Every structure is written in structure tokens, then in C-alpha cells.
XYZ file of C-alpha atoms in Angstrom:
422
model
C -39.382 -80.765 77.693
C -37.380 -78.399 79.298
C -34.931 -79.995 78.345
C -36.039 -79.136 74.582
C -37.259 -75.355 75.763
C -33.753 -74.557 76.772
C -31.963 -75.681 73.630
C -33.830 -74.192 71.679
C -33.342 -70.779 73.742
C -29.384 -70.771 73.652
C -29.661 -71.609 69.596
C -31.857 -68.469 69.646
C -29.935 -66.299 71.361
C -26.541 -68.349 69.786
C -28.497 -66.502 66.493
C -29.096 -63.281 67.462
C -25.204 -62.576 68.544
C -24.035 -64.076 65.664
C -26.153 -61.473 63.679
C -25.305 -58.522 66.011
C -21.659 -59.648 65.415
C -21.774 -60.212 62.109
C -23.547 -56.465 61.718
C -20.906 -54.672 63.647
C -18.286 -56.255 61.233
C -19.618 -55.217 58.042
C -20.374 -51.667 59.492
C -16.415 -51.358 61.256
C -15.486 -52.615 57.236
C -17.345 -50.235 55.678
C -15.820 -47.559 58.031
C -12.980 -48.721 57.560
C -12.620 -48.307 53.364
C -14.187 -45.268 53.673
C -11.859 -43.586 55.936
C -8.274 -41.628 54.046
C -5.415 -43.530 53.763
C -2.021 -41.633 53.141
C -2.102 -43.198 49.455
C -5.701 -41.553 48.665
C -4.483 -38.008 49.950
C -1.974 -38.335 47.130
C -4.096 -40.130 44.636
C -7.531 -38.188 44.222
C -7.750 -34.665 45.358
C -11.273 -33.128 46.236
C -11.599 -29.429 45.647
C -12.434 -27.792 48.458
C -16.991 -27.309 48.543
C -17.614 -24.435 46.229
C -14.501 -23.730 44.180
C -15.880 -25.801 41.581
C -18.282 -23.871 41.347
C -16.935 -20.016 41.029
C -14.660 -21.415 38.639
C -17.456 -22.040 36.649
C -18.594 -18.569 36.553
C -14.982 -16.867 36.179
C -14.288 -15.146 32.835
C -10.495 -15.714 32.764
C -9.370 -19.621 32.374
C -8.573 -21.203 35.220
C -6.759 -24.684 36.501
C -6.479 -26.223 40.005
C -2.695 -28.714 39.632
C -2.496 -30.842 42.466
C 1.207 -31.777 44.811
C 2.003 -33.260 41.560
C 1.398 -30.764 38.743
C -1.642 -33.238 37.529
C -4.912 -30.688 36.092
C -7.690 -31.841 39.283
C -10.072 -28.830 37.050
C -9.764 -26.200 34.244
C -11.838 -24.544 32.599
C -13.092 -24.824 28.897
C -11.552 -21.858 28.399
C -8.436 -22.937 29.966
C -8.663 -25.826 27.236
C -9.418 -23.134 24.261
C -6.344 -21.120 25.129
C -3.675 -24.274 25.204
C -3.202 -24.243 28.423
C -4.358 -27.645 29.347
C -3.052 -30.573 26.868
C -3.005 -34.438 28.025
C -4.014 -33.320 31.843
C -0.896 -31.563 32.206
C 0.209 -27.747 32.663
C 1.697 -27.251 28.769
C 3.186 -23.620 29.487
C 6.286 -24.460 31.501
C 6.218 -20.911 33.026
C 3.450 -20.989 34.104
C 4.458 -25.085 35.210
C 7.312 -23.153 37.392
C 5.639 -20.296 39.154
C 3.291 -22.962 40.563
C 6.001 -25.321 41.806
C 7.556 -22.106 43.516
C 3.607 -21.041 45.340
C 3.388 -24.750 46.437
C 6.411 -23.987 48.217
C 6.440 -20.632 49.550
C 2.542 -20.553 49.598
C 3.023 -16.206 47.900
C 0.747 -15.370 44.726
C 2.705 -14.689 42.700
C 1.672 -12.967 39.236
C 3.133 -12.421 36.051
C 2.356 -11.463 32.422
C 3.512 -13.671 29.338
C 3.526 -14.442 25.495
C 1.955 -17.321 24.261
C 2.228 -18.697 21.003
C -1.562 -18.613 19.811
C -3.021 -22.277 18.633
C -3.567 -23.022 14.490
C -1.299 -20.597 13.034
C 2.273 -20.176 11.920
C 2.419 -16.997 11.374
C 4.216 -16.227 14.725
C 1.196 -14.526 16.650
C 1.410 -14.449 19.826
C -1.305 -14.014 23.178
C -0.390 -11.548 25.681
C -1.463 -13.029 28.731
C -1.430 -12.015 32.295
C -1.026 -14.640 35.638
C -1.416 -15.305 38.951
C -1.236 -18.647 41.030
C -2.381 -18.897 43.796
C -2.243 -21.392 47.076
C -5.897 -23.533 47.107
C -6.044 -25.238 50.745
C -3.063 -27.127 51.701
C -2.294 -29.295 48.589
C -3.622 -27.616 45.507
C -2.424 -24.368 43.610
C -5.179 -22.220 41.390
C -3.992 -20.283 38.353
C -6.217 -17.721 36.606
C -5.220 -16.213 32.705
C -6.227 -13.160 31.426
C -6.058 -13.099 27.934
C -5.147 -10.337 27.422
C -4.928 -9.604 23.443
C -7.643 -7.531 22.661
C -6.729 -4.828 25.532
C -3.539 -4.722 24.133
C -4.508 -3.871 20.626
C -6.661 -1.876 21.198
C -4.828 -0.013 23.565
C -2.205 0.258 20.719
C -4.410 1.507 18.739
C -5.040 4.478 21.170
C -1.096 5.245 21.091
C -1.417 5.240 16.898
C -4.723 7.353 17.018
C -3.434 10.172 19.243
C -0.225 10.134 17.845
C -1.447 10.667 14.678
C -4.156 13.588 15.610
C -0.950 15.032 16.818
C 0.506 14.832 13.799
C -2.322 15.824 11.504
C -2.942 19.070 13.817
C 0.478 19.844 13.814
C 0.894 20.255 9.788
C -1.299 23.016 9.459
C -0.442 24.726 12.602
C 3.287 24.702 11.771
C 2.495 25.436 8.162
C -0.110 29.155 9.810
C 3.159 29.946 11.884
C 5.149 29.797 8.973
C 3.111 31.973 6.903
C 2.475 34.637 9.138
C 5.666 35.518 9.714
C 6.399 35.409 6.209
C 3.171 37.695 6.003
C 4.954 39.728 8.547
C 8.194 39.913 6.593
C 6.859 40.562 3.421
C 4.606 43.655 5.040
C 5.748 45.723 1.982
C 5.523 43.834 -0.813
C 1.306 43.134 -1.807
C 1.611 40.641 -4.381
C 3.697 38.101 -1.486
C 1.614 39.185 1.518
C -1.659 37.848 -0.648
C 0.099 34.970 -1.938
C 1.370 33.862 1.623
C -2.545 35.061 2.345
C -3.810 32.652 0.456
C -2.059 30.139 1.226
C -2.733 30.389 4.943
C -6.455 30.102 4.342
C -5.585 26.732 2.891
C -3.693 25.503 5.661
C -7.202 27.191 7.690
C -9.859 25.590 6.365
C -8.016 21.986 6.143
C -7.365 22.552 9.956
C -10.866 23.179 10.154
C -11.538 20.499 8.296
C -9.454 18.218 10.425
C -11.210 19.321 14.026
C -14.832 18.979 12.358
C -14.067 15.762 11.344
C -12.712 14.211 14.496
C -15.917 15.861 15.888
C -18.450 14.317 13.707
C -16.095 10.483 14.174
C -16.678 11.131 18.048
C -19.894 11.906 17.582
C -21.225 9.019 15.297
C -19.135 6.553 17.855
C -20.395 8.044 21.350
C -24.229 9.090 19.745
C -27.288 6.558 19.285
C -28.818 7.810 16.245
C -31.894 6.066 16.992
C -32.919 8.468 19.341
C -33.274 10.561 16.317
C -34.264 8.613 13.965
C -36.770 9.213 11.640
C -37.583 7.190 7.682
C -35.113 9.049 5.715
C -35.434 9.816 1.530
C -32.193 7.878 -0.257
C -32.874 10.288 -3.453
C -32.632 13.398 -0.811
C -30.063 11.806 0.544
C -28.557 10.935 -3.159
C -28.795 14.974 -3.908
C -27.364 16.418 -1.245
C -24.620 14.479 -1.473
C -24.020 15.438 -4.964
C -25.001 19.375 -4.442
C -21.724 18.798 -1.862
C -19.527 17.692 -4.612
C -20.898 19.485 -7.247
C -18.383 22.514 -6.560
C -15.414 19.835 -6.606
C -16.442 18.427 -9.797
C -17.171 21.021 -11.689
C -13.518 22.045 -10.926
C -12.233 18.719 -12.171
C -15.630 18.851 -15.148
C -15.992 14.874 -13.345
C -19.916 13.970 -14.340
C -22.206 13.074 -11.807
C -25.050 10.710 -12.521
C -27.525 9.468 -10.472
C -29.885 6.641 -11.042
C -31.814 3.280 -9.429
C -34.535 3.057 -7.524
C -37.225 5.336 -6.458
C -38.818 6.488 -3.623
C -36.529 4.600 -0.950
C -36.732 4.858 2.809
C -34.070 3.945 5.058
C -34.474 4.590 9.036
C -31.929 6.276 10.800
C -30.656 10.073 12.145
C -30.085 11.617 8.479
C -27.162 14.199 9.593
C -24.986 11.020 10.128
C -26.639 9.389 6.540
C -25.952 12.882 4.617
C -22.824 12.736 6.171
C -21.158 9.072 5.382
C -22.867 9.487 1.442
C -21.171 12.459 1.301
C -18.276 10.992 2.708
C -18.506 8.758 -0.341
C -19.166 10.837 -2.674
C -16.185 13.024 -2.370
C -13.717 10.667 -2.121
C -15.126 9.478 -5.804
C -14.205 12.911 -6.931
C -10.863 13.401 -5.709
C -9.626 10.449 -6.440
C -10.638 10.743 -9.806
C -9.192 12.373 -13.297
C -10.393 15.391 -14.938
C -12.914 14.800 -16.846
C -15.022 11.139 -16.059
C -17.540 9.461 -14.752
C -18.888 9.418 -11.197
C -21.960 7.447 -10.673
C -24.510 6.541 -7.338
C -26.991 4.478 -7.925
C -29.735 3.186 -4.930
C -31.886 -0.504 -5.396
C -33.788 -2.671 -2.710
C -32.289 -5.741 -2.438
C -34.152 -9.204 -0.337
C -32.111 -10.039 3.093
C -32.867 -12.995 5.435
C -33.225 -10.498 8.207
C -35.291 -8.073 5.720
C -34.973 -5.973 2.452
C -32.013 -3.547 2.667
C -31.303 -0.619 0.600
C -28.113 -0.691 -1.215
C -26.213 2.048 -2.414
C -23.342 2.182 -4.772
C -20.565 5.317 -5.094
C -18.827 3.868 -8.233
C -15.753 5.503 -10.114
C -12.904 5.958 -12.610
C -10.213 7.021 -10.555
C -6.648 5.142 -9.359
C -8.240 2.415 -7.742
C -7.359 0.178 -4.701
C -4.483 -2.536 -4.137
C -5.470 -5.542 -1.911
C -3.238 -4.522 0.661
C -4.824 -1.268 0.998
C -8.819 -2.521 0.572
C -7.620 -4.706 4.571
C -7.596 -0.903 5.978
C -9.242 1.410 4.176
C -11.477 1.758 7.053
C -9.021 3.063 9.623
C -8.646 6.256 11.119
C -6.040 8.732 8.800
C -4.870 5.433 6.526
C -5.077 7.711 2.658
C -3.974 4.839 0.075
C -2.154 7.625 -1.274
C -0.672 10.756 1.382
C 0.423 12.849 -1.222
C -2.331 13.197 -3.581
C -5.050 12.836 -0.224
C -3.093 16.460 1.043
C -3.399 17.397 -2.280
C -7.345 17.178 -2.046
C -6.971 18.545 1.433
C -8.401 14.353 2.954
C -7.902 13.685 6.795
C -7.619 10.281 6.307
C -11.153 9.780 8.839
C -14.050 10.229 6.129
C -14.045 5.864 5.314
C -13.557 5.650 8.552
C -16.907 7.784 9.360
C -19.105 6.066 6.688
C -17.806 2.671 8.193
C -19.167 3.495 11.727
C -22.322 5.601 10.523
C -23.202 1.772 8.101
C -22.526 -0.447 11.480
C -24.387 1.631 14.061
C -27.647 1.726 11.740
C -27.490 -1.962 11.783
C -26.210 -1.907 8.118
C -22.656 -2.098 6.423
C -20.384 -0.769 3.753
C -18.404 -2.412 1.290
C -15.417 -1.917 -1.041
C -15.033 -3.300 -4.750
C -12.276 -2.054 -6.600
C -9.360 -3.155 -8.882
C -5.851 -0.831 -9.861
C -6.432 1.388 -12.642
C -10.003 1.386 -13.300
C -12.400 2.694 -10.936
C -13.675 2.038 -7.601
C -16.746 0.748 -6.207
C -18.044 1.712 -2.254
C -21.202 0.358 -1.479
C -23.946 0.899 0.968
C -26.263 -0.994 2.821
C -28.901 -0.292 5.282
C -32.051 -1.756 6.276
C -35.217 -0.774 5.206
C -37.225 1.525 6.998
C -39.250 -0.255 9.180
C -36.869 -3.338 9.979
C -33.963 -0.986 10.667
C -35.204 -0.373 14.147
C -34.754 -4.411 14.783
C -32.032 -4.404 12.610
C -30.089 -1.849 14.321
C -30.695 -3.000 18.038
C -29.912 -6.706 16.887
C -26.387 -5.089 15.956
C -25.712 -1.608 17.875
C -22.482 -1.265 17.302
C -20.761 -3.400 14.933
C -17.983 -2.028 15.947
C -14.892 -3.765 17.778
C -15.315 -2.298 21.512
C -13.324 1.649 21.739
C -11.066 1.129 19.179
C -12.620 2.271 16.117
C -11.266 -0.915 14.013
C -13.139 -2.416 11.622
C -14.910 -5.069 12.951
C -13.147 -8.128 11.008
C -13.590 -7.733 7.071
C -15.578 -5.141 5.431
C -13.773 -5.051 1.899
C -15.675 -7.972 0.202
C -16.392 -8.239 -4.112
C -18.876 -5.643 -5.746
C -22.010 -7.353 -6.836
C -21.957 -4.139 -9.206
C -19.092 -4.521 -12.565
C -17.366 -1.100 -12.732
C -17.979 1.522 -14.468
C -15.408 1.694 -17.988
C -11.462 2.424 -17.906
C -11.144 6.062 -17.639
C -11.932 8.181 -20.688
C -11.966 11.648 -21.811
C -15.714 12.663 -22.168
C -16.790 15.182 -24.056
């Protein structure tokens, strides 16, 4: 019995030792497998803690490169811009910047023009690229799209240049005419003629300054602050009264029609200025003894009923290439005719801003030689406040240029070709 017990005890001890040794061997093997090797350091790079989260909330396009120039992490914006393709950085200039930064550890920044993906028109994307080291082995590339900012800056420069030019013309004319009056002080007829010209130029200058003020006001003011239900027929009557003298001089007949008792919600002054500009343009660009029609109606839309006011003329019409730009500031279809009528090129820009700020739109149908139809669509009173809140500006930030396309075919047929009325 003592021998058997000793053998059993020895066997138990041996089993326990074998189990302990096996467990230690397993733990050691597991630790050895988790230990980073020289190869894993190069093939499986890991982002520092928190970097992935930071990159996911950046507005800039972000790309992280390893020491083999392979893309470790890239934001969706980087793919959208075409910076990353097939797991590689596709822009050679940025790739060279990353290599230089990896070599000396210096932060680099440069502005580049990149070809736009999916277009064959040679348009370029303006970007700012900044490269910085990220840890000891990784490089971070941040790319900011500057295309829109550059476009806005170009628009602002053009606007300042146009304002300067438009102001310089009447001011220069007034200066020359005043000198002519002084030189012709002993000639009453010449003084009267020059004084009449001075009055015309002064009126043009006044109109330009006023329209600049109006444009600034509709861009910066919230029309809902002083909003009220506005009768459309009163706006139409006011627009006709505003242009009655010009129309009478050219023997142009103005006719109003459509659905009665329509209301829109908004700033009465801005709405009156917008519709007045449309009617004034129609009169100015129409031949003598023709007609200008103003019609209002209610139309159904998915977001609520709209009030549609259309102004139709029998004027010179607008070419297809001009339709894309007629709502730009200072753009004139016929510059010589605009100056003759005292136009500033700001009227339609004001109309566009007023329509957009009230949650509506302005569109145009036109055919050269057959006239034009400008249509102002605004939410009907009641649904207008919600519509304007959903679309607070409708503009492209600060540039004042058309946001998207504003020239579409009108559902209305044009008036008949110009004819001489009795």
C-alpha cells in the first residue's frame, strides 16, 4: 500500500508539473506572437491614439502616409477630390512634399491647381496643401479646397471695378459739362443745353447710388423682420404707376390681369422694388407702340401654393448665352441701349436677391426678336414664412452671383411678335 501510494503521489506531482510547464509555454508563445517585429513595424503602421477621430471631423481633406508612401488613412473628401487612387496619393507634387517632410521633419505648405475630375473643359481646382510629420514614421497631408473662395474674391474684385467704372462715367461727364457751362457763360442756349445734360448725368448717378444701396439692403436685411401679407394686385398697380411716364412716352400699352385677391408674405418695399424693376426693364427694352403684360396666378407646388407673377414684353429678346448671366451685377445684354435708357445693370440682381430671400425664385423665357417673359414665383401668404426660413438666402454666400441656374423655360407662351398698335 505504501508503494502504491508513493507511485500515485509521484504521478500526480508529475502531472501537475507537466500542466504548469505547458501553461507557461503557451503564455510565452502568445506573448512572443504579440511582440512587434521589425517587419511588422514597416507593414502594419498604427495611427497615434485620437488621430483617427480628429481626422474624421476635419473639414479639410486628410491623408496619412506611411514611410513607404502608402495611404494609411484618407477621408472621404480626399477621395472625392481625386487625391487618393488605388491606395496611393495621386498628386505627384503632394507626394514629393510628403517625402521631403519625412526626410527633414519640416512642415510645408503650397497652393496648387489640380485638374477637375470628370470634366473635359480644363477647369482647375485651387487647393492649399499642408504637410506635417505625424509621429516618427507617418506624414499627415491636409488639403483645403480654395476654388469657391477664389471665385468669390474674383467676383468682389470685378464688382469693385464695375462700381468704380460706373461711378466714374457720370462724375466725369458732370465735370466736363460744368467746365463747358463756365466757358459758355455768355451763350444762354449753350448753357441751357449743357445744364440739361448735367441733369441727365446727375439723375443717372443718383439712380446708380440708390440701386447700390437697395442691393446692399436686400443682401443684408432679413425680409421677415418687417414681413406682412402683401396684396399682389397692389404691387402690380404700383409697378405700372412707376413706369407709366416711360411707357406713355413710347406709346407702350401696359395691361394687367390674372387671378385677383392674391397675397404673398414678405417685405412690401422689397417686393415692390423687385416687380417694379421687371416692369421697368420690359418698358425700356420694348419698341414703341407695343405691349407689356403683367399677369398673376396661383400654382400648386409640393411645398405649398406659389404665387406667380409674369411680366411679358415684345422687346428685343435675350440670346441663349446672355440668359446665363443676366442676373449678375452690372451685366447688360445691350450696354449701349442700357446707357441710353439710364440702366445700371443692377435691377435684375436686386430681383434675384429679393426672390431668394423670400423663399422664391425668378426665371426667364426669351427668344430673340420675340420678346421675353420674366416670372417671379413667391410662396403664398401663410406658407411663405416657413418657406423663407427653409431657404434663408438662396445665394452663393457673399458673392451675390446666381446660385445654380436661374434661366428656365417659362410655361407661358410669348406675346405675338412686335406690332404697331393703332
